[in-house]
Amino acid sequence: MSNTETLLSIKELHASVEEKQIIKGLNLEIKPGEVHAIMGPNGAGKSTMGYVLSGRDGYNVESGSVILDGEDLLEMETEDRARAGLFLAFQYPVEIPGVSNLEFLKASVDAQREARGEDAITSADFLKEAKAACKQVNLPVSFLKRGVNEGFSGGEKKRNELMQMLLLKPKLCILDETDSGLDIDALQVVAEGVNSQRSADRSFIVVTHYQRLLDYIKPDFVHVLSEGKIVKSGDASLAHELEAQGYAWLQTAPAEDELEG
Amino acid sequence: MTEQIDKALAREYEAGFVSDVESETFEPGLDESVIRRISQMKNEPEWMLEWRLSAFREWLEMEEPDWALVDYPKIDFQAISYYSAPKSMKDKPKSLDEVDPELLRTYEKLGIPLIEQQMLAGVAVDAVFDSVSVVTTFRDKLEEAGVIFCPISEAIQKYPELIKKYIGSVVPKKDNYYAALNCAVFTDGSFVYIPKGTRCPMELSTYFRINEQNTGQFERTLIVADEGSHVSYLEGCTAPQRDENQLHAAVVELVAMDNAEIKYSTVQNWYPGDEDGKGGIYNFVTKRGICHTNAKISWTQVETGSAVTWKYPSCVLKGDNSVGEFYSVALTRGRQQADTGTKMIHLGKNTKSTIISKGISAGKSNNSYRGLVRMNPGADGARNFTQCDSLLIGDKCGAHTFPYVESRNPSAIIEHEATTSKVSDEQMFLCRQRGLDPEKAVSMIVNGFCKEVFKELPMEFAVEAGKLLEISLEGSVG
């Protein structure tokens, strides 16, 4: 952990997908250990923000800056951003048939440790850690042998994402609508997993459409993202206001799709 | 992303070096006198020469097949040299000490040390260099078990009765154009005989190396597993990087007598040509096995090399309850073309066959699966299961599936499954977001795709095959 007081600093970020501008002047500062919730209507750019930060192909930054732990994130390749401690938990985790979860996780951890100049972890030690992580997210140990997300239910996929987070120990975790498609029990498991990982040197961006998740993962700050920028920020109580009143009152003009609807 | 994948695939061909060995090479050209000379070089009995000549006469009447989905300029069979051997091999070295060190170094460079102490324990190797066998290791140990493992040229002299009985018995002389050519001009290859009730104590393997320019390699392998015996055999192959195309037309015959089992694995890594399709090996191979009662033949192939591949390892399930298996991974990239698959001919009752084919296409390559499943009238209760999966990397390559199903027995059951998928941007992104570089990501995804086939390879080689694929994919990501 470096001494910079800010872990993540996003300044005036503009980004587009297929020439369509989605992020339009985003500003956000996150300090180590903080949990920030990003809420907002559909199409506000919530998922796009996660993809832009993690450097997904096709998501083009037009202007602005993003500094993670003192380093220029936008200059880095996708894998280097991950190695620098950025983790994205996917909304729809993809399957990789035939590649076992264990093999995938070990390769990921190895790649990250190597990039940081750390010694490789032995297979036996890793297996021990992986089994413990499985247990923590309430997945049977047999899931380590199964193909990555292959035939997993929606809830299992989300818990599998969480397991990856536990093993990779990132500095900044972006949870992209991790609550979508989860029943209340699964939601609690995921929230407990996240809470167990909260620490002074790990920050979270919790992207969610609903306030429900925030009952379990208490955010330090809540931001409303609308039309590609943050239009309102507050503490946890803002989430309740949004739950009661919806997003419409925050928007200067109704979103186009709402007009059409 | 496609650009990245292409870059990851553009690798160097590590086996592309040329060995500096003085060779005795025939002038290019093919007529009866060339065949007589080959036979003479090999010190063959008269019957063998006659067999070759009759095959040659058949070949002259045959047409080159054009039904495969491959495209290459017409081959000038008069421009090829049909025999080349290192001069040092002329005196027939009796032990490893007498073998030209340059030859031994060649194999060492390829990762196949021929000094027994340095070898993988439990693997005997026959090393074939252009048209001759350089050395066959562990022969004494195998002889103790009664197993014969030697160059086929030697077997023709030492075991004429076995050769006469079985050569051409599975792949007839005029089976097809390239097989007929091979019968006429074959130079070396391996012969294996496993006696009744014997489990071969070691893995057997043959390593084929083409070195000389403008030379064709026409090897021939014959494996006979007598009643109740068991053998696992592996072949590997490489060639120098040259701008000209070179022809490799081999024939492999397997005979599995009652209750015998043969496992035949191939890791094919002939020079594939460069990015623009210049150079590379034409790999036109006929492989077939016959299964008698309760016998089993299992073909596993990992095909990553060659400019053009035309190859259909097949099983004739003659005996009741016999089993045929075909597990294949074919990877094409650059301008490579592969038309490969199998034939499962069910003759006996309750015969079973399984076909698992994994085709991976990248770059501007074309990869076809072509397979025949035939249930003959006598094949009561026969079963086949076929699964053909294609994986596309990028959007300039092609994957094709040509299944032929002929059932003449209503009690036979045939299942066919086929899928086509792509290495998706989502998969690549997930891997990279977890810290894997693109090359590692592609090779991991492809290895996962091939898992069902790799697990069929002998343990010693499964790792190697995985690595080979990794090397093949290096640079195919971007």
PDB file of C-alpha atoms in Angstrom, chain B residues 14-203:
ATOM      1  CA  GLU B  14      11.078 -24.122 -33.291  1.00  0.00           C
ATOM      2  CA  ALA B  15      11.870 -27.306 -35.165  1.00  0.00           C
ATOM      3  CA  GLY B  16      12.663 -25.395 -38.362  1.00  0.00           C
ATOM      4  CA  PHE B  17      16.445 -25.827 -38.331  1.00  0.00           C
ATOM      5  CA  VAL B  18      18.428 -27.809 -40.909  1.00  0.00           C
ATOM      6  CA  SER B  19      20.970 -30.416 -39.846  1.00  0.00           C
ATOM      7  CA  ASP B  20      24.332 -30.318 -41.548  1.00  0.00           C
ATOM      8  CA  VAL B  21      24.559 -33.928 -42.576  1.00  0.00           C
ATOM      9  CA  GLU B  22      26.096 -35.237 -45.761  1.00  0.00           C
ATOM     10  CA  SER B  23      23.444 -37.256 -47.479  1.00  0.00           C
ATOM     11  CA  GLU B  24      23.142 -39.603 -50.356  1.00  0.00           C
ATOM     12  CA  THR B  25      20.087 -38.446 -52.222  1.00  0.00           C
ATOM     13  CA  PHE B  26      18.504 -39.814 -55.383  1.00  0.00           C
ATOM     14  CA  GLU B  27      18.057 -37.469 -58.321  1.00  0.00           C
ATOM     15  CA  PRO B  28      14.445 -36.292 -58.508  1.00  0.00           C
ATOM     16  CA  GLY B  29      12.185 -38.454 -60.615  1.00  0.00           C
ATOM     17  CA  LEU B  30      10.037 -41.552 -60.430  1.00  0.00           C
ATOM     18  CA  ASP B  31       9.978 -44.635 -62.626  1.00  0.00           C
ATOM     19  CA  GLU B  32      10.474 -48.364 -62.132  1.00  0.00           C
ATOM     20  CA  SER B  33      14.245 -47.997 -61.991  1.00  0.00           C
ATOM     21  CA  VAL B  34      13.929 -45.678 -58.966  1.00  0.00           C
ATOM     22  CA  ILE B  35      11.820 -48.278 -57.195  1.00  0.00           C
ATOM     23  CA  ARG B  36      14.352 -50.989 -58.022  1.00  0.00           C
ATOM     24  CA  ARG B  37      17.093 -48.811 -56.592  1.00  0.00           C
ATOM     25  CA  ILE B  38      15.177 -48.169 -53.359  1.00  0.00           C
ATOM     26  CA  SER B  39      14.564 -51.890 -53.000  1.00  0.00           C
ATOM     27  CA  GLN B  40      18.246 -52.559 -53.671  1.00  0.00           C
ATOM     28  CA  MET B  41      19.396 -49.932 -51.131  1.00  0.00           C
ATOM     29  CA  LYS B  42      17.228 -51.684 -48.587  1.00  0.00           C
ATOM     30  CA  ASN B  43      18.558 -55.087 -49.571  1.00  0.00           C
ATOM     31  CA  GLU B  44      15.047 -56.369 -50.041  1.00  0.00           C
ATOM     32  CA  PRO B  45      13.958 -59.831 -51.139  1.00  0.00           C
ATOM     33  CA  GLU B  46      12.498 -60.223 -54.609  1.00  0.00           C
ATOM     34  CA  TRP B  47       8.870 -60.545 -53.410  1.00  0.00           C
ATOM     35  CA  MET B  48       9.040 -57.117 -51.805  1.00  0.00           C
ATOM     36  CA  LEU B  49      10.285 -55.540 -55.009  1.00  0.00           C
ATOM     37  CA  GLU B  50       7.513 -57.231 -56.977  1.00  0.00           C
ATOM     38  CA  TRP B  51       4.972 -55.930 -54.466  1.00  0.00           C
ATOM     39  CA  ARG B  52       6.316 -52.410 -54.881  1.00  0.00           C
ATOM     40  CA  LEU B  53       6.303 -52.613 -58.659  1.00  0.00           C
ATOM     41  CA  SER B  54       2.740 -53.876 -58.826  1.00  0.00           C
ATOM     42  CA  ALA B  55       1.678 -50.995 -56.566  1.00  0.00           C
ATOM     43  CA  PHE B  56       3.515 -48.560 -58.826  1.00  0.00           C
ATOM     44  CA  ARG B  57       1.697 -49.883 -61.898  1.00  0.00           C
ATOM     45  CA  GLU B  58      -1.621 -49.471 -60.088  1.00  0.00           C
ATOM     46  CA  TRP B  59      -0.653 -45.959 -59.066  1.00  0.00           C
ATOM     47  CA  LEU B  60       0.076 -44.939 -62.645  1.00  0.00           C
ATOM     48  CA  GLU B  61      -3.546 -45.745 -63.487  1.00  0.00           C
ATOM     49  CA  MET B  62      -4.988 -43.808 -60.560  1.00  0.00           C
ATOM     50  CA  GLU B  63      -6.203 -40.236 -60.259  1.00  0.00           C
ATOM     51  CA  GLU B  64      -5.186 -37.788 -57.562  1.00  0.00           C
ATOM     52  CA  PRO B  65      -8.206 -37.308 -55.272  1.00  0.00           C
ATOM     53  CA  ASP B  66      -9.789 -33.857 -55.316  1.00  0.00           C
ATOM     54  CA  TRP B  67     -12.771 -34.209 -52.986  1.00  0.00           C
ATOM     55  CA  ALA B  68     -11.089 -32.795 -49.898  1.00  0.00           C
ATOM     56  CA  LEU B  69     -11.612 -29.147 -48.977  1.00  0.00           C
ATOM     57  CA  VAL B  70      -8.007 -28.248 -49.600  1.00  0.00           C
ATOM     58  CA  ASP B  71      -6.412 -26.264 -52.337  1.00  0.00           C
ATOM     59  CA  TYR B  72      -2.809 -26.625 -53.459  1.00  0.00           C
ATOM     60  CA  PRO B  73      -0.925 -26.514 -56.746  1.00  0.00           C
ATOM     61  CA  LYS B  74      -0.624 -29.759 -58.646  1.00  0.00           C
ATOM     62  CA  ILE B  75       2.258 -31.847 -57.354  1.00  0.00           C
ATOM     63  CA  ASP B  76       4.992 -32.693 -59.854  1.00  0.00           C
ATOM     64  CA  PHE B  77       5.909 -36.213 -58.820  1.00  0.00           C
ATOM     65  CA  GLN B  78       8.937 -36.131 -61.106  1.00  0.00           C
ATOM     66  CA  ALA B  79      10.404 -33.178 -59.197  1.00  0.00           C
ATOM     67  CA  ILE B  80      10.634 -35.093 -55.940  1.00  0.00           C
ATOM     68  CA  SER B  81      13.545 -37.160 -54.746  1.00  0.00           C
ATOM     69  CA  TYR B  82      12.365 -40.497 -53.389  1.00  0.00           C
ATOM     70  CA  TYR B  83      15.339 -41.466 -51.315  1.00  0.00           C
ATOM     71  CA  SER B  84      17.750 -39.611 -49.086  1.00  0.00           C
ATOM     72  CA  ALA B  85      19.884 -40.969 -46.295  1.00  0.00           C
ATOM     73  CA  PRO B  86      22.820 -39.645 -44.321  1.00  0.00           C
ATOM     74  CA  LYS B  87      26.016 -41.101 -45.772  1.00  0.00           C
ATOM     75  CA  SER B  88      27.102 -42.112 -42.326  1.00  0.00           C
ATOM     76  CA  MET B  89      24.196 -44.536 -42.204  1.00  0.00           C
ATOM     77  CA  LYS B  90      25.508 -46.519 -45.127  1.00  0.00           C
ATOM     78  CA  ASP B  91      27.697 -48.723 -42.968  1.00  0.00           C
ATOM     79  CA  LYS B  92      24.742 -49.452 -40.679  1.00  0.00           C
ATOM     80  CA  PRO B  93      26.097 -48.372 -37.301  1.00  0.00           C
ATOM     81  CA  LYS B  94      25.778 -51.204 -34.832  1.00  0.00           C
ATOM     82  CA  SER B  95      25.528 -49.134 -31.719  1.00  0.00           C
ATOM     83  CA  LEU B  96      24.775 -45.594 -30.691  1.00  0.00           C
ATOM     84  CA  ASP B  97      28.513 -44.831 -30.450  1.00  0.00           C
ATOM     85  CA  GLU B  98      28.851 -45.342 -34.170  1.00  0.00           C
ATOM     86  CA  VAL B  99      25.981 -43.027 -35.116  1.00  0.00           C
ATOM     87  CA  ASP B 100      26.963 -39.637 -36.542  1.00  0.00           C
ATOM     88  CA  PRO B 101      26.896 -37.228 -33.563  1.00  0.00           C
ATOM     89  CA  GLU B 102      25.212 -34.598 -35.756  1.00  0.00           C
ATOM     90  CA  LEU B 103      22.235 -36.917 -36.132  1.00  0.00           C
ATOM     91  CA  LEU B 104      22.061 -37.486 -32.406  1.00  0.00           C
ATOM     92  CA  ARG B 105      22.312 -33.733 -31.858  1.00  0.00           C
ATOM     93  CA  THR B 106      19.388 -33.193 -34.226  1.00  0.00           C
ATOM     94  CA  TYR B 107      17.131 -35.346 -32.109  1.00  0.00           C
ATOM     95  CA  GLU B 108      18.450 -33.863 -28.919  1.00  0.00           C
ATOM     96  CA  LYS B 109      17.610 -30.389 -30.212  1.00  0.00           C
ATOM     97  CA  LEU B 110      14.109 -31.639 -30.901  1.00  0.00           C
ATOM     98  CA  GLY B 111      13.852 -32.787 -27.314  1.00  0.00           C
ATOM     99  CA  ILE B 112      14.265 -36.497 -28.114  1.00  0.00           C
ATOM    100  CA  PRO B 113      17.575 -37.602 -26.622  1.00  0.00           C
ATOM    101  CA  LEU B 114      18.470 -41.014 -28.036  1.00  0.00           C
ATOM    102  CA  ILE B 115      20.936 -41.916 -25.332  1.00  0.00           C
ATOM    103  CA  GLU B 116      18.889 -44.341 -23.278  1.00  0.00           C
ATOM    104  CA  GLN B 117      20.010 -42.983 -19.932  1.00  0.00           C
ATOM    105  CA  GLN B 118      18.722 -39.523 -20.802  1.00  0.00           C
ATOM    106  CA  MET B 119      15.417 -40.643 -22.185  1.00  0.00           C
ATOM    107  CA  LEU B 120      12.043 -40.586 -20.617  1.00  0.00           C
ATOM    108  CA  ALA B 121      11.947 -43.749 -18.617  1.00  0.00           C
ATOM    109  CA  GLY B 122       9.596 -46.224 -20.166  1.00  0.00           C
ATOM    110  CA  VAL B 123       9.618 -44.910 -23.731  1.00  0.00           C
ATOM    111  CA  ALA B 124      11.423 -46.708 -26.555  1.00  0.00           C
ATOM    112  CA  VAL B 125      12.132 -44.624 -29.669  1.00  0.00           C
ATOM    113  CA  ASP B 126      12.719 -45.431 -33.330  1.00  0.00           C
ATOM    114  CA  ALA B 127      14.257 -42.352 -34.947  1.00  0.00           C
ATOM    115  CA  VAL B 128      13.666 -42.016 -38.672  1.00  0.00           C
ATOM    116  CA  PHE B 129      15.720 -39.392 -40.520  1.00  0.00           C
ATOM    117  CA  ASP B 130      14.574 -38.779 -44.109  1.00  0.00           C
ATOM    118  CA  SER B 131      14.507 -42.290 -45.589  1.00  0.00           C
ATOM    119  CA  VAL B 132      16.288 -44.329 -42.931  1.00  0.00           C
ATOM    120  CA  SER B 133      15.954 -45.328 -39.334  1.00  0.00           C
ATOM    121  CA  VAL B 134      18.885 -43.937 -37.360  1.00  0.00           C
ATOM    122  CA  VAL B 135      18.483 -45.872 -34.177  1.00  0.00           C
ATOM    123  CA  THR B 136      15.912 -47.808 -32.189  1.00  0.00           C
ATOM    124  CA  THR B 137      16.366 -47.661 -28.456  1.00  0.00           C
ATOM    125  CA  PHE B 138      15.653 -50.193 -25.723  1.00  0.00           C
ATOM    126  CA  ARG B 139      15.499 -53.073 -28.200  1.00  0.00           C
ATOM    127  CA  ASP B 140      17.105 -55.558 -25.842  1.00  0.00           C
ATOM    128  CA  LYS B 141      14.695 -54.799 -23.084  1.00  0.00           C
ATOM    129  CA  LEU B 142      11.749 -55.201 -25.447  1.00  0.00           C
ATOM    130  CA  GLU B 143      13.123 -58.441 -26.866  1.00  0.00           C
ATOM    131  CA  GLU B 144      13.113 -59.904 -23.382  1.00  0.00           C
ATOM    132  CA  ALA B 145       9.351 -59.492 -23.417  1.00  0.00           C
ATOM    133  CA  GLY B 146       9.199 -60.965 -26.918  1.00  0.00           C
ATOM    134  CA  VAL B 147       8.228 -57.601 -28.407  1.00  0.00           C
ATOM    135  CA  ILE B 148       9.637 -56.772 -31.821  1.00  0.00           C
ATOM    136  CA  PHE B 149      10.239 -53.057 -32.390  1.00  0.00           C
ATOM    137  CA  CYS B 150      12.509 -52.281 -35.321  1.00  0.00           C
ATOM    138  CA  PRO B 151      12.750 -50.364 -38.598  1.00  0.00           C
ATOM    139  CA  ILE B 152      10.396 -51.892 -41.149  1.00  0.00           C
ATOM    140  CA  SER B 153      13.287 -52.242 -43.611  1.00  0.00           C
ATOM    141  CA  GLU B 154      14.975 -54.560 -41.149  1.00  0.00           C
ATOM    142  CA  ALA B 155      11.752 -56.445 -40.425  1.00  0.00           C
ATOM    143  CA  ILE B 156      11.347 -57.224 -44.115  1.00  0.00           C
ATOM    144  CA  GLN B 157      14.619 -59.121 -43.948  1.00  0.00           C
ATOM    145  CA  LYS B 158      14.344 -60.614 -40.480  1.00  0.00           C
ATOM    146  CA  TYR B 159      10.641 -61.392 -40.227  1.00  0.00           C
ATOM    147  CA  PRO B 160       9.511 -61.895 -43.840  1.00  0.00           C
ATOM    148  CA  GLU B 161       6.631 -64.183 -42.887  1.00  0.00           C
ATOM    149  CA  LEU B 162       5.053 -61.618 -40.587  1.00  0.00           C
ATOM    150  CA  ILE B 163       5.514 -58.834 -43.116  1.00  0.00           C
ATOM    151  CA  LYS B 164       4.185 -60.905 -46.017  1.00  0.00           C
ATOM    152  CA  LYS B 165       1.141 -61.818 -43.982  1.00  0.00           C
ATOM    153  CA  TYR B 166       0.213 -58.356 -42.819  1.00  0.00           C
ATOM    154  CA  ILE B 167       1.616 -55.683 -45.138  1.00  0.00           C
ATOM    155  CA  GLY B 168      -1.201 -54.312 -47.270  1.00  0.00           C
ATOM    156  CA  SER B 169      -3.731 -56.403 -45.354  1.00  0.00           C
ATOM    157  CA  VAL B 170      -5.438 -53.381 -43.808  1.00  0.00           C
ATOM    158  CA  VAL B 171      -4.702 -50.707 -46.401  1.00  0.00           C
ATOM    159  CA  PRO B 172      -4.697 -52.481 -49.781  1.00  0.00           C
ATOM    160  CA  LYS B 173      -2.154 -51.364 -52.349  1.00  0.00           C
ATOM    161  CA  LYS B 174      -4.663 -49.524 -54.453  1.00  0.00           C
ATOM    162  CA  ASP B 175      -6.710 -48.185 -51.560  1.00  0.00           C
ATOM    163  CA  ASN B 176      -6.074 -44.647 -52.677  1.00  0.00           C
ATOM    164  CA  TYR B 177      -3.654 -42.585 -54.726  1.00  0.00           C
ATOM    165  CA  TYR B 178      -1.190 -41.697 -51.974  1.00  0.00           C
ATOM    166  CA  ALA B 179      -1.326 -45.120 -50.360  1.00  0.00           C
ATOM    167  CA  ALA B 180      -0.451 -46.724 -53.714  1.00  0.00           C
ATOM    168  CA  LEU B 181       2.437 -44.293 -54.123  1.00  0.00           C
ATOM    169  CA  ASN B 182       3.649 -45.140 -50.638  1.00  0.00           C
ATOM    170  CA  CYS B 183       3.528 -48.886 -51.399  1.00  0.00           C
ATOM    171  CA  ALA B 184       5.762 -48.286 -54.393  1.00  0.00           C
ATOM    172  CA  VAL B 185       8.358 -46.018 -52.807  1.00  0.00           C
ATOM    173  CA  PHE B 186       8.198 -46.376 -49.021  1.00  0.00           C
ATOM    174  CA  THR B 187      11.607 -46.191 -47.443  1.00  0.00           C
ATOM    175  CA  ASP B 188      11.432 -46.706 -43.716  1.00  0.00           C
ATOM    176  CA  GLY B 189       9.193 -46.615 -40.709  1.00  0.00           C
ATOM    177  CA  SER B 190       8.568 -48.895 -37.778  1.00  0.00           C
ATOM    178  CA  PHE B 191       7.447 -52.452 -37.326  1.00  0.00           C
ATOM    179  CA  VAL B 192       5.923 -53.620 -34.076  1.00  0.00           C
ATOM    180  CA  TYR B 193       4.848 -57.104 -33.092  1.00  0.00           C
ATOM    181  CA  ILE B 194       3.427 -57.843 -29.657  1.00  0.00           C
ATOM    182  CA  PRO B 195       3.157 -61.566 -28.928  1.00  0.00           C
ATOM    183  CA  LYS B 196       0.048 -63.264 -27.563  1.00  0.00           C
ATOM    184  CA  GLY B 197      -1.000 -62.210 -24.101  1.00  0.00           C
ATOM    185  CA  THR B 198       1.815 -59.700 -23.739  1.00  0.00           C
ATOM    186  CA  ARG B 199       1.460 -56.244 -22.384  1.00  0.00           C
ATOM    187  CA  CYS B 200       4.222 -54.195 -24.003  1.00  0.00           C
ATOM    188  CA  PRO B 201       6.419 -53.111 -21.071  1.00  0.00           C
ATOM    189  CA  MET B 202       7.163 -49.658 -22.517  1.00  0.00           C
ATOM    190  CA  GLU B 203       5.562 -46.926 -24.569  1.00  0.00           C
TER     191      GLU B 203
END
